[in-house]
XYZ file of C-alpha atoms in Angstrom:
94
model
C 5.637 -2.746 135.849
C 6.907 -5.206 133.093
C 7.486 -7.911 135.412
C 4.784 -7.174 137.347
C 2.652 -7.781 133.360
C 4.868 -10.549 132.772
C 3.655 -12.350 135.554
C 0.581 -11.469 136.468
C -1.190 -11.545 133.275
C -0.227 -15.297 132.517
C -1.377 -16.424 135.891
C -4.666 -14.161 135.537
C -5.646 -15.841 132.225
C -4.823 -19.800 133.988
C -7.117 -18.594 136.951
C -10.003 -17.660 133.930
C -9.853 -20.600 132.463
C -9.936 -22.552 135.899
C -12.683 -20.490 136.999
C -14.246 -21.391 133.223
C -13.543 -25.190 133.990
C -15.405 -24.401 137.556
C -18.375 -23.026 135.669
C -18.408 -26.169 133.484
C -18.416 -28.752 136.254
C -21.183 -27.134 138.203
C -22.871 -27.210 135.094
C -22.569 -30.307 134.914
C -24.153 -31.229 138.007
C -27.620 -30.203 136.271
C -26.333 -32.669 133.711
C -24.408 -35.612 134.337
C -24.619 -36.281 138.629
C -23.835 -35.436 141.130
C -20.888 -37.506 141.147
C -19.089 -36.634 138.506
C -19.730 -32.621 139.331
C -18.062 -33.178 142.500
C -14.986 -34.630 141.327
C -14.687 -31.898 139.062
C -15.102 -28.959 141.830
C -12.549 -30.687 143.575
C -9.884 -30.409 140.520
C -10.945 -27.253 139.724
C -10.763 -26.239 143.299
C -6.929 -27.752 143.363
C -6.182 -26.051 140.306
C -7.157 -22.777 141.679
C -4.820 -23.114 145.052
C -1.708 -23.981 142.704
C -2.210 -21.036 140.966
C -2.808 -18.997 143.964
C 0.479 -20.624 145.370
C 2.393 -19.804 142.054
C 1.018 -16.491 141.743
C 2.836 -15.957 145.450
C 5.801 -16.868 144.560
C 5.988 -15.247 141.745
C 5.399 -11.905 142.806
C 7.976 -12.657 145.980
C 10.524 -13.525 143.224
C 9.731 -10.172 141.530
C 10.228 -8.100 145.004
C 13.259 -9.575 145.771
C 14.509 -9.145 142.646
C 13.649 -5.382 142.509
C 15.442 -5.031 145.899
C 18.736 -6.524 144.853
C 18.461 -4.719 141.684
C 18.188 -1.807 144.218
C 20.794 -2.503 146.367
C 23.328 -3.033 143.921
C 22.395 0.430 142.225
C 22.696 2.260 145.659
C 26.331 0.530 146.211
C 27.413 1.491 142.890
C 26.459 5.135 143.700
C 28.141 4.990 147.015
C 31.303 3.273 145.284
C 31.265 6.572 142.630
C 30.868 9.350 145.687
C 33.519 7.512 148.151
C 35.895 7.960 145.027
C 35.132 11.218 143.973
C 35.747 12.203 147.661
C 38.964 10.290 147.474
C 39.830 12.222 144.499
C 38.916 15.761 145.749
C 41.197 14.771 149.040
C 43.971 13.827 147.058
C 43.641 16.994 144.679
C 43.097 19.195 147.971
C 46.332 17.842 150.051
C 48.179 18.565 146.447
């Protein structure tokens, strides 16, 4: 849940603030042409996919970090039982 906050709530508040700038520039259609609206859809546009495409990797960084974080948790506990049985087999051939 921390990472998950970590990350997403960053990347929400850039994808506000590009979706401001998007409000802006049609906005400014009304104001300054048609022109100069455009090339600002078309940044803000951009802007959006790169966020998209961080967001993504992000949250595919997070996963795989949970799952090795996992993994390794499940092997230590598999490391402590094999020993424990190696320790009751020793104590029971004694």
């Amino acid at each position: 849940l921390r990472t998950a906050l970590e990350v997403t709530i960053p990347l929400w508040k850039s994808q506000m603030a590009a979706a401001l700038g998007l409000a802006r520039a049609t906005d400014s259609l009304k104001t300054r042409g048609f022109r100069d609206a455009e090339r600002g859809l078309r940044e803000g546009t951009k802007q959006l996919h790169r966020q998209a495409d961080a967001y993504a990797r992000a949250s595919q960084k997070s996963k795989q970090e949970q799952a090795e974080k996992i993994a390794g948790e499940l092997l230590a506990e598999l490391s402590a039982i094999e020993q424990e049985l190696k320790t009751r087999g020793t104590q029971a051939q004694a």
